[in-house]
Amino acid sequence: MNISGVRSILAGINDIKVIGRSAVLDGVVSNVMGLAHHGGEIRLLILQYDECFHEKAIEAEWQELNASSGKPENNRALLRNDRFLDARDPFPSVLKVFIGENEFVVYRTERRRLDAKDPESILTIAKFLDNGWQPSGIEDFSIDMLFLTTLKVSGDFDSISACSRDQELRFILGPHSEVHQVEKPITLIVGDNYKDKIVFHDKDTGEEHWVRINRVYLSDIWEEMNKIFTHPKLKEQLTAEEIARVRSDFENKFREVCPRGMYYPVIEYECEEDISLQFYSRAFLDAQPLNKGSSMGFLIRPDQPTGILGLKLKAIAIQEPVPANTGVIEAELFQYTRIISGGDIIL
């Protein structure tokens, strides 16, 4: 970066409206700095500090320095939701922001950890400080322990004057998902001989949940895909040559992950409305990762809309090939994903 680069960044920040609200949300110190008219875009900037992330970052650095070389990492470690170090985000899926009566629609969200070598972010923060912004609860922490959330919004920038304390600042959140660890061993038996609910717990919080397995069966994905490629409706959308090309490409890739004659176990189950489950075999989780060139995902739909308990029937495949005579799978209920409904944050 040279002086010309600094001048270019500063010239791109056309105007600033300081908001200066702060709050601790889900344990994260959040400073809403304000609006910046930046290169033709309107950006709402939020600077954050997460103490838990700070502690984990120090611990991860220590572990990296003291890690024994050559220790193999297994699939379990690769798939855990805490594998990638990240701070909590109190502003997920923001749809709209209201500053008083003025509405701003969010069309893009960016979030990144600050770096002292990132001149654009540092100079933008400096501009806010120069315009009177007063940070709260974050001023003594290292730059690389702070996160900057940028909401790119559409609205009337000029309608905002200095944001007074009696002016409500409201964030409208949309639904978002959260992944939670379980890692509960379960012996799956092919068939429908499942009579009771299975109770499981969030590995981190201990929160109790349940699942009622309706049946486990083996699915011939090759046969299912053949039905798709030979369906009359597909011929209305693609030419015979296009279908042949797509089918050949699929078969070449899928052959690497599931050879012909092998099957995927499928679990049909009922559980709480806002969660879905992920299963793996214990052998796969404890195995060393393979450097496969192909990876494919499949959306499995249950045969019936509702299950034994009258709730929505859900289905998930264990995407590991097994022979046709498989009767028992030693598995784990590894994770559950919860859909969090939207809400409001008012500052």
Coordinates of N, CA and C in Angstrom, one line a residue, residues 191-305:
G191 N -35.1 -52.2 8.4 CA -36.5 -52.6 8.7 C -37.3 -51.5 9.4
D192 N -38.4 -51.9 9.9 CA -39.3 -50.9 10.6 C -39.6 -51.3 12.0
N193 N -38.7 -52.1 12.6 CA -39.0 -52.5 14.0 C -38.4 -51.5 15.0
Y194 N -39.0 -50.3 15.0 CA -38.6 -49.3 15.9 C -39.9 -48.8 16.6
K195 N -39.9 -49.0 18.0 CA -41.1 -48.8 18.7 C -41.1 -47.6 19.6
D196 N -39.9 -47.1 20.0 CA -39.8 -46.1 21.0 C -39.1 -44.9 20.5
K197 N -39.3 -43.7 21.1 CA -38.5 -42.6 20.8 C -37.1 -42.8 21.3
I198 N -36.1 -42.2 20.7 CA -34.7 -42.2 21.1 C -34.4 -40.8 21.6
V199 N -34.0 -40.7 22.8 CA -33.6 -39.4 23.4 C -32.1 -39.1 23.2
F200 N -31.8 -37.9 22.8 CA -30.4 -37.5 22.6 C -30.2 -36.1 23.1
H201 N -29.0 -35.7 23.3 CA -28.7 -34.4 24.0 C -27.6 -33.6 23.1
D202 N -27.8 -32.3 23.2 CA -26.8 -31.4 22.6 C -25.5 -31.6 23.3
K203 N -24.4 -31.9 22.6 CA -23.2 -32.3 23.3 C -22.6 -31.1 24.1
D204 N -22.9 -29.9 23.6 CA -22.3 -28.7 24.3 C -23.2 -28.1 25.4
T205 N -24.5 -28.1 25.2 CA -25.4 -27.5 26.2 C -26.2 -28.5 27.0
G206 N -26.2 -29.7 26.6 CA -27.0 -30.7 27.3 C -28.5 -30.7 27.0
E207 N -28.9 -29.8 26.1 CA -30.4 -29.7 25.8 C -30.9 -31.0 25.3
E208 N -32.1 -31.4 25.8 CA -32.6 -32.8 25.4 C -33.5 -32.6 24.2
H209 N -33.4 -33.6 23.3 CA -34.2 -33.7 22.1 C -34.6 -35.2 21.9
W210 N -35.4 -35.5 20.9 CA -35.9 -36.9 20.7 C -36.0 -37.1 19.2
V211 N -36.0 -38.4 18.8 CA -36.2 -38.8 17.4 C -37.0 -40.1 17.5
R212 N -38.0 -40.3 16.6 CA -38.7 -41.5 16.4 C -38.4 -42.1 15.1
I213 N -37.5 -43.1 15.0 CA -37.2 -43.7 13.7 C -38.4 -44.5 13.2
N214 N -38.8 -44.3 12.0 CA -40.0 -45.1 11.4 C -39.4 -46.4 10.7
R215 N -38.4 -46.2 10.0 CA -37.8 -47.4 9.3 C -36.4 -47.0 8.8
V216 N -35.6 -48.0 8.5 CA -34.3 -47.9 7.9 C -34.3 -48.9 6.7
Y217 N -34.0 -48.4 5.5 CA -34.0 -49.2 4.3 C -32.7 -48.9 3.5
L218 N -32.4 -49.8 2.5 CA -31.3 -49.6 1.6 C -31.8 -49.1 0.3
S219 N -31.2 -48.0 -0.2 CA -31.7 -47.3 -1.4 C -30.7 -47.6 -2.5
D220 N -31.2 -48.0 -3.7 CA -30.3 -48.2 -4.8 C -30.3 -46.8 -5.6
I221 N -29.3 -46.0 -5.3 CA -29.3 -44.7 -5.9 C -29.1 -44.8 -7.4
W222 N -28.4 -45.8 -7.9 CA -28.3 -46.0 -9.4 C -29.7 -46.1 -10.0
E223 N -30.5 -46.9 -9.4 CA -31.9 -47.1 -9.9 C -32.7 -45.8 -9.8
E224 N -32.6 -45.1 -8.7 CA -33.3 -43.9 -8.5 C -32.9 -42.8 -9.6
M225 N -31.6 -42.8 -9.9 CA -31.1 -41.8 -10.9 C -31.6 -42.2 -12.3
N226 N -31.7 -43.6 -12.5 CA -32.1 -44.1 -13.8 C -33.6 -43.6 -14.0
K227 N -34.4 -43.6 -13.0 CA -35.8 -43.1 -13.1 C -35.8 -41.6 -13.5
I228 N -34.9 -40.9 -13.0 CA -34.8 -39.4 -13.3 C -34.4 -39.2 -14.7
F229 N -33.4 -39.9 -15.2 CA -32.9 -39.7 -16.5 C -33.8 -40.2 -17.6
T230 N -34.7 -41.2 -17.2 CA -35.7 -41.7 -18.2 C -37.1 -41.1 -18.1
H231 N -37.2 -40.1 -17.2 CA -38.5 -39.5 -17.0 C -39.0 -38.7 -18.2
P232 N -40.2 -38.8 -18.7 CA -40.7 -38.1 -19.8 C -40.5 -36.6 -19.7
K233 N -40.7 -36.0 -18.5 CA -40.6 -34.6 -18.4 C -39.2 -34.1 -18.7
L234 N -38.2 -34.9 -18.4 CA -36.8 -34.5 -18.6 C -36.6 -34.3 -20.1
K235 N -37.2 -35.2 -20.9 CA -37.1 -35.2 -22.4 C -37.7 -33.9 -23.0
E236 N -38.6 -33.3 -22.2 CA -39.3 -32.1 -22.7 C -38.4 -30.9 -22.4
Q237 N -37.4 -31.0 -21.5 CA -36.5 -29.9 -21.2 C -35.1 -30.0 -21.8
L238 N -34.7 -31.2 -22.1 CA -33.3 -31.4 -22.7 C -33.4 -32.3 -23.9
T239 N -32.4 -32.1 -24.8 CA -32.3 -33.0 -25.9 C -31.7 -34.3 -25.5
A240 N -31.9 -35.3 -26.4 CA -31.3 -36.6 -26.1 C -29.8 -36.6 -25.9
E241 N -29.1 -35.7 -26.7 CA -27.7 -35.6 -26.5 C -27.3 -35.0 -25.2
E242 N -28.1 -34.0 -24.8 CA -27.8 -33.3 -23.5 C -28.1 -34.3 -22.3
I243 N -29.1 -35.0 -22.4 CA -29.4 -36.0 -21.3 C -28.3 -37.0 -21.3
A244 N -27.8 -37.5 -22.4 CA -26.8 -38.5 -22.4 C -25.5 -38.0 -21.8
R245 N -25.2 -36.7 -22.1 CA -24.0 -36.1 -21.6 C -24.0 -35.9 -20.1
V246 N -25.2 -35.4 -19.6 CA -25.4 -35.2 -18.2 C -25.3 -36.6 -17.4
R247 N -25.9 -37.6 -18.0 CA -26.0 -38.9 -17.4 C -24.6 -39.5 -17.3
S248 N -23.8 -39.4 -18.4 CA -22.5 -39.9 -18.4 C -21.6 -39.2 -17.4
D249 N -21.7 -37.9 -17.3 CA -20.9 -37.2 -16.3 C -21.3 -37.6 -14.9
F250 N -22.6 -37.8 -14.6 CA -23.0 -38.2 -13.3 C -22.5 -39.6 -13.0
E251 N -22.6 -40.5 -13.9 CA -22.2 -41.9 -13.7 C -20.7 -42.0 -13.4
N252 N -19.9 -41.2 -14.2 CA -18.5 -41.3 -14.0 C -18.1 -40.8 -12.6
K253 N -18.8 -39.8 -12.1 CA -18.4 -39.2 -10.8 C -19.0 -40.1 -9.7
F254 N -20.2 -40.6 -9.9 CA -20.9 -41.4 -8.8 C -20.2 -42.7 -8.6
R255 N -19.7 -43.3 -9.7 CA -19.0 -44.6 -9.6 C -17.9 -44.6 -8.6
E256 N -17.2 -43.4 -8.4 CA -16.1 -43.3 -7.5 C -16.6 -43.3 -6.0
V257 N -17.8 -42.9 -5.8 CA -18.3 -42.8 -4.4 C -19.2 -44.0 -4.0
C258 N -19.9 -44.5 -5.0 CA -20.8 -45.7 -4.8 C -20.9 -46.5 -6.0
P259 N -20.1 -47.6 -6.1 CA -20.1 -48.5 -7.2 C -21.5 -49.2 -7.4
R260 N -21.8 -49.6 -8.7 CA -23.0 -50.3 -9.0 C -23.1 -51.5 -8.1
G261 N -24.3 -51.8 -7.6 CA -24.5 -53.0 -6.8 C -24.4 -52.6 -5.3
M262 N -24.0 -51.4 -5.0 CA -23.9 -51.0 -3.6 C -25.1 -50.0 -3.3
Y263 N -25.4 -49.9 -2.0 CA -26.6 -49.1 -1.6 C -26.3 -48.1 -0.5
Y264 N -27.2 -47.1 -0.4 CA -27.1 -46.1 0.7 C -28.2 -46.4 1.7
P265 N -27.8 -46.5 3.0 CA -28.8 -46.7 4.0 C -29.6 -45.3 4.2
V266 N -30.9 -45.5 4.3 CA -31.8 -44.3 4.4 C -32.6 -44.4 5.7
I267 N -32.6 -43.4 6.5 CA -33.4 -43.4 7.8 C -34.6 -42.4 7.6
E268 N -35.8 -43.0 7.8 CA -37.0 -42.1 7.8 C -37.4 -41.9 9.3
Y269 N -37.6 -40.7 9.7 CA -37.8 -40.4 11.1 C -38.7 -39.2 11.3
E270 N -39.2 -39.1 12.5 CA -40.0 -37.9 13.0 C -39.2 -37.3 14.2
C271 N -39.2 -36.0 14.3 CA -38.6 -35.3 15.4 C -39.2 -34.0 15.6
E272 N -38.7 -33.1 16.4 CA -39.2 -31.8 16.6 C -39.2 -31.1 15.2
E273 N -40.2 -30.2 15.1 CA -40.4 -29.6 13.8 C -39.3 -28.8 13.2
D274 N -38.5 -28.1 14.1 CA -37.5 -27.2 13.6 C -36.1 -27.8 13.5
I275 N -36.0 -29.1 13.7 CA -34.7 -29.7 13.6 C -34.6 -30.8 12.5
S276 N -33.5 -31.1 12.0 CA -33.2 -32.2 11.1 C -31.9 -32.9 11.6
L277 N -31.7 -34.1 11.2 CA -30.6 -34.9 11.8 C -29.6 -35.4 10.7
Q278 N -28.4 -35.6 11.2 CA -27.4 -36.1 10.3 C -26.7 -37.3 11.0
F279 N -26.7 -38.4 10.2 CA -26.1 -39.7 10.7 C -24.9 -40.1 9.9
Y280 N -23.9 -40.7 10.5 CA -22.8 -41.3 9.8 C -22.5 -42.7 10.5
S281 N -21.8 -43.5 9.8 CA -21.4 -44.8 10.4 C -20.2 -44.5 11.3
R282 N -20.1 -45.2 12.4 CA -19.0 -45.0 13.3 C -17.6 -45.3 12.7
A283 N -17.6 -46.3 11.8 CA -16.4 -46.7 11.1 C -15.9 -45.5 10.3
F284 N -16.8 -44.8 9.6 CA -16.5 -43.7 8.7 C -15.9 -42.5 9.6
L285 N -16.6 -42.3 10.7 CA -16.2 -41.1 11.5 C -14.8 -41.3 12.1
D286 N -14.5 -42.6 12.5 CA -13.2 -42.9 13.1 C -12.1 -43.1 12.1
A287 N -12.4 -43.2 10.8 CA -11.4 -43.4 9.8 C -10.7 -42.2 9.4
Q288 N -9.5 -42.4 8.8 CA -8.7 -41.2 8.3 C -9.3 -40.7 7.0
P289 N -9.4 -39.4 6.8 CA -10.0 -38.9 5.6 C -9.3 -39.4 4.3
L290 N -10.1 -39.7 3.3 CA -9.5 -40.1 2.0 C -9.6 -38.9 1.1
N291 N -8.5 -38.7 0.3 CA -8.5 -37.6 -0.7 C -9.2 -38.1 -2.0
K292 N -10.5 -38.1 -1.9 CA -11.3 -38.5 -3.1 C -11.6 -37.3 -4.0
G293 N -11.6 -37.5 -5.3 CA -11.8 -36.4 -6.2 C -13.2 -36.1 -6.4
S294 N -14.2 -36.9 -6.0 CA -15.6 -36.7 -6.2 C -16.3 -36.6 -4.8
S295 N -17.3 -35.8 -4.8 CA -18.2 -35.7 -3.6 C -19.6 -35.2 -4.1
M296 N -20.6 -36.0 -3.8 CA -22.0 -35.7 -4.3 C -22.9 -35.8 -3.1
G297 N -24.0 -34.9 -3.1 CA -25.0 -35.0 -2.1 C -26.3 -35.3 -2.7
F298 N -27.2 -35.9 -1.9 CA -28.5 -36.3 -2.4 C -29.6 -35.9 -1.4
L299 N -30.7 -35.3 -2.0 CA -31.8 -35.0 -1.2 C -32.8 -36.2 -1.3
I300 N -33.1 -36.8 -0.1 CA -33.9 -38.0 0.0 C -35.3 -37.5 0.5
R301 N -36.4 -37.9 -0.2 CA -37.7 -37.6 0.2 C -38.4 -38.9 0.8
P302 N -39.1 -38.8 1.9 CA -39.8 -40.0 2.4 C -40.9 -40.4 1.5
D303 N -41.4 -41.6 1.6 CA -42.5 -42.1 0.8 C -43.8 -41.5 1.2
Q304 N -43.9 -41.2 2.5 CA -45.2 -40.7 3.0 C -44.9 -39.3 3.6
P305 N -46.0 -38.4 3.6 CA -45.8 -37.1 4.2 C -45.7 -37.1 5.7

